[in-house]
XYZ file of N, CA and C in Angstrom:
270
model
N 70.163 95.122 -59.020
C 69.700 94.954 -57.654
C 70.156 96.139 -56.817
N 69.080 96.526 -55.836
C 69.794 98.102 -55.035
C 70.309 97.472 -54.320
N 71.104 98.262 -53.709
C 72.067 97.973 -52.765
C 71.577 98.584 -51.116
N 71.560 97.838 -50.505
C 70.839 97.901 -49.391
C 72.003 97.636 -47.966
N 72.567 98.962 -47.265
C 73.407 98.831 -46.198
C 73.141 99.437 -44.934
N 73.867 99.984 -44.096
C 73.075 100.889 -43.009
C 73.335 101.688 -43.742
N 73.999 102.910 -44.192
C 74.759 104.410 -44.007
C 73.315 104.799 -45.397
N 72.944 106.013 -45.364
C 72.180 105.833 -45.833
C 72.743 106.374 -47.454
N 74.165 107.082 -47.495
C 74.962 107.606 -48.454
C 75.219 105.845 -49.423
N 74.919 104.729 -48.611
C 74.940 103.326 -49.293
C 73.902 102.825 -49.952
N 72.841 103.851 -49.661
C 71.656 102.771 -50.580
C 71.275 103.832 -52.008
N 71.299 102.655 -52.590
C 71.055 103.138 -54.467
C 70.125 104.257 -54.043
N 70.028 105.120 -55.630
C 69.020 105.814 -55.881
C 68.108 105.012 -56.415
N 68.291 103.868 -57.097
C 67.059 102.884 -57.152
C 66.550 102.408 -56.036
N 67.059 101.971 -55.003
C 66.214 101.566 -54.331
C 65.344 102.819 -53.128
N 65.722 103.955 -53.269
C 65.370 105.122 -52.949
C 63.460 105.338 -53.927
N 64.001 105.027 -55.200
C 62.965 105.282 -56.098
C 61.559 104.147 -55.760
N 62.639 102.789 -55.647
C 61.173 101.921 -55.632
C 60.643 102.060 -53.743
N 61.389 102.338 -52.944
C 60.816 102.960 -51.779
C 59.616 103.636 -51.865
N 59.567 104.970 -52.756
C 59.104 105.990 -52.898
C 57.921 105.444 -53.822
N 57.825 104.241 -54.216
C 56.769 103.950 -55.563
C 55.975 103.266 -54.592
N 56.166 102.967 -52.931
C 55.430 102.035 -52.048
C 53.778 102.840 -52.108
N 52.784 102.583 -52.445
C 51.639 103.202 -52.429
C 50.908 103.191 -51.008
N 51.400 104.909 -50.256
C 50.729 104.897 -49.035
C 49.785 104.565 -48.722
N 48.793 103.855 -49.257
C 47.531 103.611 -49.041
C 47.650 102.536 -48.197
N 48.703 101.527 -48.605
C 48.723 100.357 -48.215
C 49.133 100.080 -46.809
N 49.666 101.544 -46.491
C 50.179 101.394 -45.138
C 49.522 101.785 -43.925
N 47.880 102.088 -44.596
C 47.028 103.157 -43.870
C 45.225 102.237 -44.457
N 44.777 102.557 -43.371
C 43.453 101.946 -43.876
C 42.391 103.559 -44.516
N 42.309 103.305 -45.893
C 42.063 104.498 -46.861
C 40.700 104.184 -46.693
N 39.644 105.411 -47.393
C 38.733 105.098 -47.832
C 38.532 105.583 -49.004
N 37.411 105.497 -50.406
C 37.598 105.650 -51.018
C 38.170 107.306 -52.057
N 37.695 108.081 -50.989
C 37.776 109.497 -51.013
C 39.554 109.620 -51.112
N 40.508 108.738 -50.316
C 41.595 109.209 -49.907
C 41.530 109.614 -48.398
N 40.395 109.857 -47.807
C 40.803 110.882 -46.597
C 40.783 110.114 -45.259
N 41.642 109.870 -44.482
C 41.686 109.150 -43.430
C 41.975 110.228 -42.259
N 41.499 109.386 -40.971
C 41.874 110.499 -39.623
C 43.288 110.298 -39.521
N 43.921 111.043 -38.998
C 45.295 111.149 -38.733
C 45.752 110.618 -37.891
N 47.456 110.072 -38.249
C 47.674 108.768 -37.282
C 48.417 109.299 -36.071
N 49.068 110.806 -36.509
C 49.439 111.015 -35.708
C 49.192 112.113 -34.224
N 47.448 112.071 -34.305
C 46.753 113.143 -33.730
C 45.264 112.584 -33.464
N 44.997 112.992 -32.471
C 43.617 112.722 -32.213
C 42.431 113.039 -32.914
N 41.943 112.741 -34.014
C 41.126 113.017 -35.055
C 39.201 113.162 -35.330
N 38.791 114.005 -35.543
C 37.429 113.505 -34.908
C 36.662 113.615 -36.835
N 37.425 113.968 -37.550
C 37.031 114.998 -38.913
C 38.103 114.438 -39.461
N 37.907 113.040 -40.237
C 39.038 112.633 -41.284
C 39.911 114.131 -42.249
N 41.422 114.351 -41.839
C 41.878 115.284 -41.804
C 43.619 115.084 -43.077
N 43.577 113.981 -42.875
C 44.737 113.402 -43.635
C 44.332 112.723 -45.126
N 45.140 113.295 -46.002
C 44.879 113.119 -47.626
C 46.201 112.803 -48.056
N 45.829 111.478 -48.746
C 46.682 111.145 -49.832
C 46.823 111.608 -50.656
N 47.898 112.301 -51.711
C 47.979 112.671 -52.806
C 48.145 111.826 -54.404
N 47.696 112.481 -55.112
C 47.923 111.667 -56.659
C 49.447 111.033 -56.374
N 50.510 112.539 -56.313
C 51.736 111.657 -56.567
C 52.560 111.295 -55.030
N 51.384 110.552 -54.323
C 52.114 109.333 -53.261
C 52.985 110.361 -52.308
N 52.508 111.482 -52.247
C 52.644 112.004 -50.453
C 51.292 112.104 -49.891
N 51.571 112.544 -48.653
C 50.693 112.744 -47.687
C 50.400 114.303 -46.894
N 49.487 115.025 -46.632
C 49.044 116.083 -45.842
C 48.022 116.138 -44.667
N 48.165 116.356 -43.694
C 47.179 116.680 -43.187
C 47.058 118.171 -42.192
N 45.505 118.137 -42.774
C 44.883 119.732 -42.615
C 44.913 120.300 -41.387
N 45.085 119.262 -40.379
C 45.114 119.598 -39.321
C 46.625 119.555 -38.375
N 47.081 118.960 -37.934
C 48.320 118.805 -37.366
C 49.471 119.550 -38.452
N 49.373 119.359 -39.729
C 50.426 120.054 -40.463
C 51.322 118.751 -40.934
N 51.202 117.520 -40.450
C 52.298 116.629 -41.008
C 52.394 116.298 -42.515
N 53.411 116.478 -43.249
C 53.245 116.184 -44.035
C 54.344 115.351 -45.198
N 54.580 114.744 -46.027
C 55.761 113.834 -46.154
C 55.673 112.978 -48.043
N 56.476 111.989 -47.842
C 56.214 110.886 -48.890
C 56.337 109.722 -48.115
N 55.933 108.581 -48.396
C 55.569 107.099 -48.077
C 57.255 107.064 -47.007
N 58.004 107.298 -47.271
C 59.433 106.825 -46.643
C 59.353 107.871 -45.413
N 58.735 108.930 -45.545
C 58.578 110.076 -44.058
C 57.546 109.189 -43.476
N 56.597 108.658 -44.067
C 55.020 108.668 -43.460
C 55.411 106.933 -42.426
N 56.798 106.249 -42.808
C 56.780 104.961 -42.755
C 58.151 105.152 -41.109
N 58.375 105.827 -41.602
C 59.387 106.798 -40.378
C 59.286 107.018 -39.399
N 57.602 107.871 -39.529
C 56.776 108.054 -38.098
C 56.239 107.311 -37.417
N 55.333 106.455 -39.008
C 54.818 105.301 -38.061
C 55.712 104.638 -37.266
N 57.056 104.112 -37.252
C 57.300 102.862 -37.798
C 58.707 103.279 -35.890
N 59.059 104.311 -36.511
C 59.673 104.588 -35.544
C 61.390 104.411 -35.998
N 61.305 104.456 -37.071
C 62.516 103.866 -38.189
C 63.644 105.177 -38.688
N 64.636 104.404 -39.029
C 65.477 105.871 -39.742
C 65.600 105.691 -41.021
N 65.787 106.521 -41.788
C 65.507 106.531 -43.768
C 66.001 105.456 -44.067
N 67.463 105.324 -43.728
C 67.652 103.599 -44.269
C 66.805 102.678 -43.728
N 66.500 102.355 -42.777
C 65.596 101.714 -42.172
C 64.290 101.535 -42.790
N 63.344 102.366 -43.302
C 62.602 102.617 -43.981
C 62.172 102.399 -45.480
N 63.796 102.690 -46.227
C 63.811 102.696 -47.388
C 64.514 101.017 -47.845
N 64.847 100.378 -46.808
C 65.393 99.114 -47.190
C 63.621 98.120 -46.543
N 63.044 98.435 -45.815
C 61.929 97.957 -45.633
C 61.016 98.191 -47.042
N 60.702 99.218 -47.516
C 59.589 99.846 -48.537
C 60.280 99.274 -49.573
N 61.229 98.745 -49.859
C 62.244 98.546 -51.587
C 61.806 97.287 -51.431
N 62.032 96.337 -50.406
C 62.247 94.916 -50.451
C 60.480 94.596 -50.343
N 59.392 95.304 -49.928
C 58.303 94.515 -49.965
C 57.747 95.040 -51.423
N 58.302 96.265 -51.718
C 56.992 96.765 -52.976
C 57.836 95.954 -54.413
């Protein structure tokens, strides 16, 4: 079982890993292409792409991350924060 505390030097590298296995899609309304408008920019030209291995880019603003950055921004969260949210639902 990971170990899940505030400090973020406290949470496993497992639960770091299954964080990171959260499939951004789920946190974003995708279409089948991958390419969604960007959440964090006014978008007129779906500009934001999911990647094979579960980060994120977009062409326009420049943001770019893995599921635990992308959950950060949204979310308004700090890595532990994030990574004890993404471990415990995926």
């Amino acid at each position: 079982m990971a170990l899940l505390t505030g400090k973020a030097s406290e949470i496993s590298p497992e639960a770091i890993l299954q964080a990171k296995a959260y499939p951004i899609a789920q946190l974003l309304n995708v279409t089948r292409k991958g390419n969604i408008s960007c959440p964090f920019h006014e978008d007129k030209t779906p500009s934001f792409q999911i990647k094979k291995n579960n980060k994120f880019t977009c062409f326009s603003c420049g943001e770019y991350g893995d599921v635990i950055d992308l959950y950060q921004k949204l979310h308004g969260k700090s890595f532990v924060e994030a990574v004890q949210s993404l471990s415990t639902t995926y």
